[in-house]
Amino acid sequence: MAAARDMLRASVLAALLTAGTAQAREVMSWLLPDVPPASMPQNGQPTDGIADQIVLYIIKQWPQAEHRFIYANPKRTWLMIEKGEPACVVAALHTAERDPLAHFVDTNLVPPLQLVVRQPTLKQLPLNAHGEADLQKVLASPQLRGIIVERRSYGQMVDRLIAARPAGSRMETTSVGDFGRNVLKLVTHGRADYTLDYDYSLQYASRSEPEIGQLHTVPIAQNNKPMLAGIACPRNAWGLATARRIDRIVGTREGAAAMIRAQNSWHTLASQQRYAAQISEFQQQRSKPMR
């Protein structure tokens, strides 16, 4: 009888310990915006976007946690971060303005906005010794027709140049969006000679519209510095601890290689070659924890 009671007590204790462990399991919440091809959630789950691949890599290295996904547009995302809610956003550009709001784990080097042109337009571009287009001269050229999306921001420097273009500029605006894909199609079909977009946007659009892949990207002299992007966690104790945890996961040679593979899966070969030195330097830095 005593032996039976001892076995019962042991079973109950084991059950309680198991339940306690399950209840104590940490939860990691990821905010997934829909910004192709950086983040492209489907049915609430990450897919093959750049940031999606990185999150899936981190999850694989962090099996102790229960990982949850929350779809959130940019406005909701940053409201949650500002409020200090326990969640981290993926595919976040790391800017000086955002540093007071979040702890960042840099995972990618994002090539800057590019001039996107048709093959015949290449020889007409005013280029400097580094093969970069002078956007001010492009905008002022009476031979070159440009097209951009109305009210879209192309970054502070480029927006300023567009606003200051001369009265005779052949730059037009359109309300047609669809992440820029329709504008790229207009250039492809000769309705314009050039537009402005990111290299990975061109690659994304060409997956469903192969003819767009015939367009060329040219760096802009006035906007030639790659940007950092990654994961942003709220600027509080939870966010700092979580950012450090994520940083340790990606801060290895294997992690750095996974980050670059995710990035290169959506960047054109021309862009990879153009920024090879910067990408290599970033990969070396990313091969160890940065926090």
mmCIF file of C-alpha atoms in Angstrom:
data_model
loop_
_atom_site.group_PDB
_atom_site.id
_atom_site.type_symbol
_atom_site.label_atom_id
_atom_site.label_comp_id
_atom_site.label_asym_id
_atom_site.label_seq_id
_atom_site.Cartn_x
_atom_site.Cartn_y
_atom_site.Cartn_z
ATOM 1 C CA MET A 1 0.000 0.000 0.000
ATOM 2 C CA ALA A 2 2.815 2.422 0.942
ATOM 3 C CA ALA A 3 4.594 1.622 -2.286
ATOM 4 C CA ALA A 4 1.437 2.370 -4.253
ATOM 5 C CA ARG A 5 1.005 5.716 -2.460
ATOM 6 C CA ASP A 6 4.648 6.604 -3.202
ATOM 7 C CA MET A 7 4.136 5.801 -6.887
ATOM 8 C CA LEU A 8 0.979 7.922 -6.950
ATOM 9 C CA ARG A 9 2.759 10.860 -5.326
ATOM 10 C CA ALA A 10 5.606 10.552 -7.839
ATOM 11 C CA SER A 11 3.162 10.516 -10.744
ATOM 12 C CA VAL A 12 1.309 13.565 -9.438
ATOM 13 C CA LEU A 13 4.582 15.428 -8.850
ATOM 14 C CA ALA A 14 5.797 14.604 -12.354
ATOM 15 C CA ALA A 15 2.507 15.801 -13.826
ATOM 16 C CA LEU A 16 2.703 19.053 -11.873
ATOM 17 C CA LEU A 17 6.293 19.632 -12.971
ATOM 18 C CA THR A 18 5.377 18.949 -16.578
ATOM 19 C CA ALA A 19 2.411 21.319 -16.408
ATOM 20 C CA GLY A 20 4.550 23.975 -14.773
ATOM 21 C CA THR A 21 7.188 23.648 -17.469
ATOM 22 C CA ALA A 22 4.547 23.947 -20.204
ATOM 23 C CA GLN A 23 3.036 26.994 -18.559
ATOM 24 C CA ALA A 24 6.446 28.605 -18.144
ATOM 25 C CA ARG A 25 7.437 28.143 -21.795
ATOM 26 C CA GLU A 26 8.506 31.489 -23.222
ATOM 27 C CA VAL A 27 6.500 33.069 -26.013
ATOM 28 C CA MET A 28 8.092 35.017 -28.862
ATOM 29 C CA SER A 29 5.775 37.205 -30.945
ATOM 30 C CA TRP A 30 6.816 38.361 -34.414
ATOM 31 C CA LEU A 31 5.166 41.286 -36.206
ATOM 32 C CA LEU A 32 4.978 40.498 -39.925
ATOM 33 C CA PRO A 33 4.211 43.412 -42.266
ATOM 34 C CA ASP A 34 3.140 42.744 -45.850
ATOM 35 C CA VAL A 35 5.949 44.502 -47.751
ATOM 36 C CA PRO A 36 7.013 42.254 -50.657
ATOM 37 C CA PRO A 37 9.537 40.895 -51.074
ATOM 38 C CA ALA A 38 10.951 41.757 -47.636
ATOM 39 C CA SER A 39 8.052 40.147 -45.774
ATOM 40 C CA MET A 40 5.266 38.197 -47.484
ATOM 41 C CA PRO A 41 3.135 36.385 -44.892
ATOM 42 C CA GLN A 42 0.533 33.921 -46.118
ATOM 43 C CA ASN A 43 -2.209 32.598 -43.843
ATOM 44 C CA GLY A 44 -0.450 34.358 -40.997
ATOM 45 C CA GLN A 45 2.837 32.514 -41.528
ATOM 46 C CA PRO A 46 6.218 33.673 -42.903
ATOM 47 C CA THR A 47 7.063 32.454 -46.409
ATOM 48 C CA ASP A 48 10.083 33.119 -48.622
ATOM 49 C CA GLY A 49 10.481 36.877 -48.243
ATOM 50 C CA ILE A 50 13.894 38.139 -47.157
ATOM 51 C CA ALA A 51 12.833 38.751 -43.544
ATOM 52 C CA ASP A 52 10.591 35.663 -43.574
ATOM 53 C CA GLN A 53 13.580 33.427 -44.288
ATOM 54 C CA ILE A 54 15.554 35.072 -41.497
ATOM 55 C CA VAL A 55 12.740 34.596 -38.978
ATOM 56 C CA LEU A 56 12.429 30.924 -39.947
ATOM 57 C CA TYR A 57 16.176 30.496 -39.426
ATOM 58 C CA ILE A 58 15.971 32.102 -35.963
ATOM 59 C CA ILE A 59 12.999 29.926 -35.004
ATOM 60 C CA LYS A 60 14.933 26.808 -35.955
ATOM 61 C CA GLN A 61 17.734 27.875 -33.609
ATOM 62 C CA TRP A 62 15.288 28.812 -30.837
ATOM 63 C CA PRO A 63 13.089 25.726 -30.319
ATOM 64 C CA GLN A 64 12.545 26.410 -26.606
ATOM 65 C CA ALA A 65 10.109 29.235 -27.372
ATOM 66 C CA GLU A 66 6.572 29.163 -28.692
ATOM 67 C CA HIS A 67 6.699 31.419 -31.751
ATOM 68 C CA ARG A 68 3.611 33.398 -32.676
ATOM 69 C CA PHE A 69 2.996 35.595 -35.715
ATOM 70 C CA ILE A 70 0.981 38.798 -35.879
ATOM 71 C CA TYR A 71 0.169 40.537 -39.158
ATOM 72 C CA ALA A 72 0.465 44.292 -38.733
ATOM 73 C CA ASN A 73 0.678 47.171 -41.157
ATOM 74 C CA PRO A 74 3.534 49.675 -40.623
ATOM 75 C CA LYS A 75 1.379 52.115 -38.632
ATOM 76 C CA ARG A 76 0.170 49.457 -36.182
ATOM 77 C CA THR A 77 3.631 47.917 -36.000
ATOM 78 C CA TRP A 78 5.343 51.064 -34.805
ATOM 79 C CA LEU A 79 2.509 51.967 -32.449
ATOM 80 C CA MET A 80 3.035 48.586 -30.758
ATOM 81 C CA ILE A 81 6.794 49.140 -30.608
ATOM 82 C CA GLU A 82 6.350 52.640 -29.150
ATOM 83 C CA LYS A 83 3.956 51.276 -26.507
ATOM 84 C CA GLY A 84 6.558 48.686 -25.499
ATOM 85 C CA GLU A 85 4.434 45.652 -26.308
ATOM 86 C CA PRO A 86 6.388 42.354 -26.154
ATOM 87 C CA ALA A 87 6.817 41.744 -29.867
ATOM 88 C CA CYS A 88 9.516 42.381 -32.469
ATOM 89 C CA VAL A 89 8.968 43.587 -36.016
ATOM 90 C CA VAL A 90 10.803 42.106 -38.980
ATOM 91 C CA ALA A 91 11.899 43.911 -42.172
ATOM 92 C CA ALA A 92 12.493 47.189 -40.321
ATOM 93 C CA LEU A 93 14.775 49.824 -41.820
ATOM 94 C CA HIS A 94 17.309 50.910 -39.196
ATOM 95 C CA THR A 95 17.329 54.706 -39.158
ATOM 96 C CA ALA A 96 18.632 57.267 -36.693
ATOM 97 C CA GLU A 97 15.059 58.505 -36.184
ATOM 98 C CA ARG A 98 13.981 55.037 -35.014
ATOM 99 C CA ASP A 99 16.844 54.406 -32.600
ATOM 100 C CA PRO A 100 15.065 56.081 -29.653
ATOM 101 C CA LEU A 101 12.061 53.793 -30.237
ATOM 102 C CA ALA A 102 13.629 50.355 -30.614
ATOM 103 C CA HIS A 103 16.547 48.010 -30.078
ATOM 104 C CA PHE A 104 17.722 46.859 -33.516
ATOM 105 C CA VAL A 105 19.351 43.638 -34.634
ATOM 106 C CA ASP A 106 20.781 44.359 -38.083
ATOM 107 C CA THR A 107 20.378 41.400 -40.440
ATOM 108 C CA ASN A 108 20.590 42.896 -43.918
ATOM 109 C CA LEU A 109 22.354 45.479 -46.031
ATOM 110 C CA VAL A 110 19.740 47.006 -48.335
ATOM 111 C CA PRO A 111 21.018 48.516 -51.604
ATOM 112 C CA PRO A 112 19.741 52.076 -52.042
ATOM 113 C CA LEU A 113 17.050 53.240 -54.437
ATOM 114 C CA GLN A 114 18.076 52.762 -58.061
ATOM 115 C CA LEU A 115 17.314 54.293 -61.429
ATOM 116 C CA VAL A 116 15.443 51.637 -63.447
ATOM 117 C CA VAL A 117 15.792 51.940 -67.216
ATOM 118 C CA ARG A 118 15.313 50.145 -70.500
ATOM 119 C CA GLN A 119 18.368 48.884 -72.371
ATOM 120 C CA PRO A 120 18.245 51.661 -75.046
ATOM 121 C CA THR A 121 18.232 54.299 -72.309
ATOM 122 C CA LEU A 122 21.526 53.208 -70.768
ATOM 123 C CA LYS A 123 23.682 55.030 -73.321
ATOM 124 C CA GLN A 124 21.741 58.278 -72.781
ATOM 125 C CA LEU A 125 22.331 58.507 -69.043
ATOM 126 C CA PRO A 126 24.716 61.111 -67.579
ATOM 127 C CA LEU A 127 27.099 58.899 -65.586
ATOM 128 C CA ASN A 128 30.049 59.740 -63.370
ATOM 129 C CA ALA A 129 33.366 57.867 -63.233
ATOM 130 C CA HIS A 130 31.814 55.264 -60.899
ATOM 131 C CA GLY A 131 28.976 54.422 -63.269
ATOM 132 C CA GLU A 132 26.418 56.283 -61.146
ATOM 133 C CA ALA A 133 23.650 58.354 -62.738
ATOM 134 C CA ASP A 134 23.401 62.050 -61.923
ATOM 135 C CA LEU A 135 19.698 62.191 -61.033
ATOM 136 C CA GLN A 136 19.594 65.993 -61.184
ATOM 137 C CA LYS A 137 20.722 65.886 -64.819
ATOM 138 C CA VAL A 138 18.406 62.974 -65.599
ATOM 139 C CA LEU A 139 15.409 64.912 -64.296
ATOM 140 C CA ALA A 140 16.402 67.971 -66.325
ATOM 141 C CA SER A 141 17.043 66.051 -69.569
ATOM 142 C CA PRO A 142 14.617 66.944 -72.404
ATOM 143 C CA GLN A 143 15.288 63.544 -74.010
ATOM 144 C CA LEU A 144 14.467 61.305 -71.038
ATOM 145 C CA ARG A 145 10.894 60.587 -69.948
ATOM 146 C CA GLY A 146 10.447 59.487 -66.345
ATOM 147 C CA ILE A 147 7.518 58.173 -64.337
ATOM 148 C CA ILE A 148 7.007 57.840 -60.578
ATOM 149 C CA VAL A 149 4.129 56.957 -58.243
ATOM 150 C CA GLU A 150 2.154 59.928 -56.994
ATOM 151 C CA ARG A 151 2.665 60.728 -53.276
ATOM 152 C CA ARG A 152 5.133 57.895 -52.811
ATOM 153 C CA SER A 153 8.261 58.847 -50.862
ATOM 154 C CA TYR A 154 11.519 57.865 -52.516
ATOM 155 C CA GLY A 155 13.653 59.000 -49.600
ATOM 156 C CA GLN A 156 14.530 62.465 -48.359
ATOM 157 C CA MET A 157 17.363 63.183 -50.810
ATOM 158 C CA VAL A 158 15.589 61.869 -53.909
ATOM 159 C CA ASP A 159 12.280 63.528 -52.955
ATOM 160 C CA ARG A 160 14.130 66.828 -52.682
ATOM 161 C CA LEU A 161 15.654 66.451 -56.160
ATOM 162 C CA ILE A 162 12.272 65.534 -57.662
ATOM 163 C CA ALA A 163 10.600 68.536 -56.032
ATOM 164 C CA ALA A 164 13.335 70.848 -57.377
ATOM 165 C CA ARG A 165 13.228 69.548 -60.965
ATOM 166 C CA PRO A 166 12.977 72.266 -63.625
ATOM 167 C CA ALA A 167 9.644 73.259 -65.143
ATOM 168 C CA GLY A 168 10.505 71.555 -68.435
ATOM 169 C CA SER A 169 11.230 68.179 -66.832
ATOM 170 C CA ARG A 170 9.602 65.200 -68.528
ATOM 171 C CA MET A 171 9.014 63.435 -65.239
ATOM 172 C CA GLU A 172 5.372 62.348 -64.895
ATOM 173 C CA THR A 173 3.444 60.969 -61.944
ATOM 174 C CA THR A 174 0.839 58.210 -61.834
ATOM 175 C CA SER A 175 -1.529 56.891 -59.203
ATOM 176 C CA VAL A 176 -1.000 53.324 -60.459
ATOM 177 C CA GLY A 177 0.774 51.404 -57.694
ATOM 178 C CA ASP A 178 0.740 47.661 -57.003
ATOM 179 C CA PHE A 179 4.121 47.919 -55.210
ATOM 180 C CA GLY A 180 5.521 49.673 -58.305
ATOM 181 C CA ARG A 181 5.022 46.666 -60.578
ATOM 182 C CA ASN A 182 2.639 48.468 -62.936
ATOM 183 C CA VAL A 183 5.025 51.410 -63.208
ATOM 184 C CA LEU A 184 7.834 49.015 -64.107
ATOM 185 C CA LYS A 185 5.589 47.565 -66.814
ATOM 186 C CA LEU A 186 5.076 51.057 -68.261
ATOM 187 C CA VAL A 187 8.844 51.449 -68.569
ATOM 188 C CA THR A 188 9.173 47.971 -70.069
ATOM 189 C CA HIS A 189 6.618 48.857 -72.764
ATOM 190 C CA GLY A 190 8.337 52.133 -73.626
ATOM 191 C CA ARG A 191 5.780 54.461 -72.045
ATOM 192 C CA ALA A 192 8.695 55.971 -70.124
ATOM 193 C CA ASP A 193 12.471 55.714 -70.239
ATOM 194 C CA TYR A 194 13.045 55.353 -66.522
ATOM 195 C CA THR A 195 11.552 55.147 -63.052
ATOM 196 C CA LEU A 196 12.898 54.892 -59.509
ATOM 197 C CA ASP A 197 12.682 51.766 -57.378
ATOM 198 C CA TYR A 198 14.617 49.302 -55.263
ATOM 199 C CA ASP A 199 16.583 46.490 -56.813
ATOM 200 C CA TYR A 200 14.637 43.835 -54.916
ATOM 201 C CA SER A 201 11.328 45.335 -56.110
ATOM 202 C CA LEU A 202 12.471 44.763 -59.678
ATOM 203 C CA GLN A 203 13.386 41.186 -58.841
ATOM 204 C CA TYR A 204 10.046 40.606 -57.121
ATOM 205 C CA ALA A 205 8.027 42.011 -60.012
ATOM 206 C CA SER A 206 9.974 39.988 -62.592
ATOM 207 C CA ARG A 207 8.951 36.719 -60.894
ATOM 208 C CA SER A 208 5.376 37.193 -62.117
ATOM 209 C CA GLU A 209 6.170 39.469 -65.082
ATOM 210 C CA PRO A 210 9.336 38.022 -66.712
ATOM 211 C CA GLU A 211 9.580 40.891 -69.218
ATOM 212 C CA ILE A 212 10.282 43.278 -66.317
ATOM 213 C CA GLY A 213 13.490 41.331 -65.725
ATOM 214 C CA GLN A 214 14.853 42.876 -68.935
ATOM 215 C CA LEU A 215 15.085 46.274 -67.238
ATOM 216 C CA HIS A 216 18.398 47.485 -65.814
ATOM 217 C CA THR A 217 19.188 49.139 -62.481
ATOM 218 C CA VAL A 218 21.712 51.977 -62.277
ATOM 219 C CA PRO A 219 22.974 53.460 -58.986
ATOM 220 C CA ILE A 220 22.187 57.110 -58.264
ATOM 221 C CA ALA A 221 25.154 59.364 -57.501
ATOM 222 C CA GLN A 222 23.235 61.450 -54.970
ATOM 223 C CA ASN A 223 21.826 58.380 -53.181
ATOM 224 C CA ASN A 224 24.494 55.676 -53.229
ATOM 225 C CA LYS A 225 24.795 54.395 -49.661
ATOM 226 C CA PRO A 226 23.279 51.003 -48.694
ATOM 227 C CA MET A 227 20.942 51.004 -45.699
ATOM 228 C CA LEU A 228 20.751 48.653 -42.729
ATOM 229 C CA ALA A 229 17.594 46.678 -42.035
ATOM 230 C CA GLY A 230 16.663 43.998 -39.566
ATOM 231 C CA ILE A 231 14.570 43.205 -36.518
ATOM 232 C CA ALA A 232 13.314 45.888 -34.129
ATOM 233 C CA CYS A 233 12.224 45.207 -30.547
ATOM 234 C CA PRO A 234 10.720 47.776 -28.148
ATOM 235 C CA ARG A 235 13.148 49.959 -26.221
ATOM 236 C CA ASN A 236 12.501 48.455 -22.778
ATOM 237 C CA ALA A 237 13.992 45.664 -20.648
ATOM 238 C CA TRP A 238 12.092 42.931 -22.494
ATOM 239 C CA GLY A 239 13.092 44.348 -25.877
ATOM 240 C CA LEU A 240 16.762 44.621 -24.914
ATOM 241 C CA ALA A 241 16.909 41.043 -23.599
ATOM 242 C CA THR A 242 15.114 39.735 -26.688
ATOM 243 C CA ALA A 243 17.302 41.702 -29.092
ATOM 244 C CA ARG A 244 20.396 40.293 -27.389
ATOM 245 C CA ARG A 245 18.982 36.771 -27.664
ATOM 246 C CA ILE A 246 18.292 37.199 -31.380
ATOM 247 C CA ASP A 247 21.685 38.822 -31.924
ATOM 248 C CA ARG A 248 23.448 35.806 -30.402
ATOM 249 C CA ILE A 249 21.516 33.495 -32.742
ATOM 250 C CA VAL A 250 22.360 35.363 -35.936
ATOM 251 C CA GLY A 251 25.825 36.454 -34.773
ATOM 252 C CA THR A 252 27.656 33.368 -36.031
ATOM 253 C CA ARG A 253 29.292 32.385 -39.324
ATOM 254 C CA GLU A 254 26.319 30.145 -40.064
ATOM 255 C CA GLY A 255 23.875 32.884 -39.142
ATOM 256 C CA ALA A 256 25.645 35.498 -41.270
ATOM 257 C CA ALA A 257 25.642 33.127 -44.245
ATOM 258 C CA ALA A 258 21.892 32.541 -43.792
ATOM 259 C CA MET A 259 21.265 36.306 -43.698
ATOM 260 C CA ILE A 260 23.173 36.848 -46.953
ATOM 261 C CA ARG A 261 21.428 33.916 -48.667
ATOM 262 C CA ALA A 262 18.046 35.392 -47.732
ATOM 263 C CA GLN A 263 19.087 38.791 -49.047
ATOM 264 C CA ASN A 264 20.569 37.513 -52.300
ATOM 265 C CA SER A 265 17.483 35.408 -53.054
ATOM 266 C CA TRP A 266 15.637 38.627 -53.899
ATOM 267 C CA HIS A 267 18.415 40.861 -55.251
ATOM 268 C CA THR A 268 19.565 40.966 -58.852
ATOM 269 C CA LEU A 269 22.985 39.653 -59.802
ATOM 270 C CA ALA A 270 23.989 43.163 -60.882
ATOM 271 C CA SER A 271 23.204 44.506 -57.415
ATOM 272 C CA GLN A 272 25.058 41.666 -55.698
ATOM 273 C CA GLN A 273 28.125 42.417 -57.791
ATOM 274 C CA ARG A 274 27.805 46.198 -57.411
ATOM 275 C CA TYR A 275 27.742 46.049 -53.615
ATOM 276 C CA ALA A 276 29.896 42.946 -53.169
ATOM 277 C CA ALA A 277 32.531 44.719 -51.053
ATOM 278 C CA GLN A 278 29.971 46.224 -48.674
ATOM 279 C CA ILE A 279 28.074 42.928 -48.423
ATOM 280 C CA SER A 280 31.295 41.048 -47.645
ATOM 281 C CA GLU A 281 32.228 43.550 -44.928
ATOM 282 C CA PHE A 282 28.756 43.331 -43.413
ATOM 283 C CA GLN A 283 28.891 39.521 -43.432
ATOM 284 C CA GLN A 284 32.210 39.586 -41.553
ATOM 285 C CA GLN A 285 30.748 41.908 -38.916
ATOM 286 C CA ARG A 286 27.540 39.861 -38.700
ATOM 287 C CA SER A 287 29.527 36.654 -38.071
ATOM 288 C CA LYS A 288 29.720 37.584 -34.398
ATOM 289 C CA PRO A 289 27.288 39.175 -31.920
ATOM 290 C CA MET A 290 27.077 42.927 -32.426
ATOM 291 C CA ARG A 291 25.473 43.718 -29.060
#
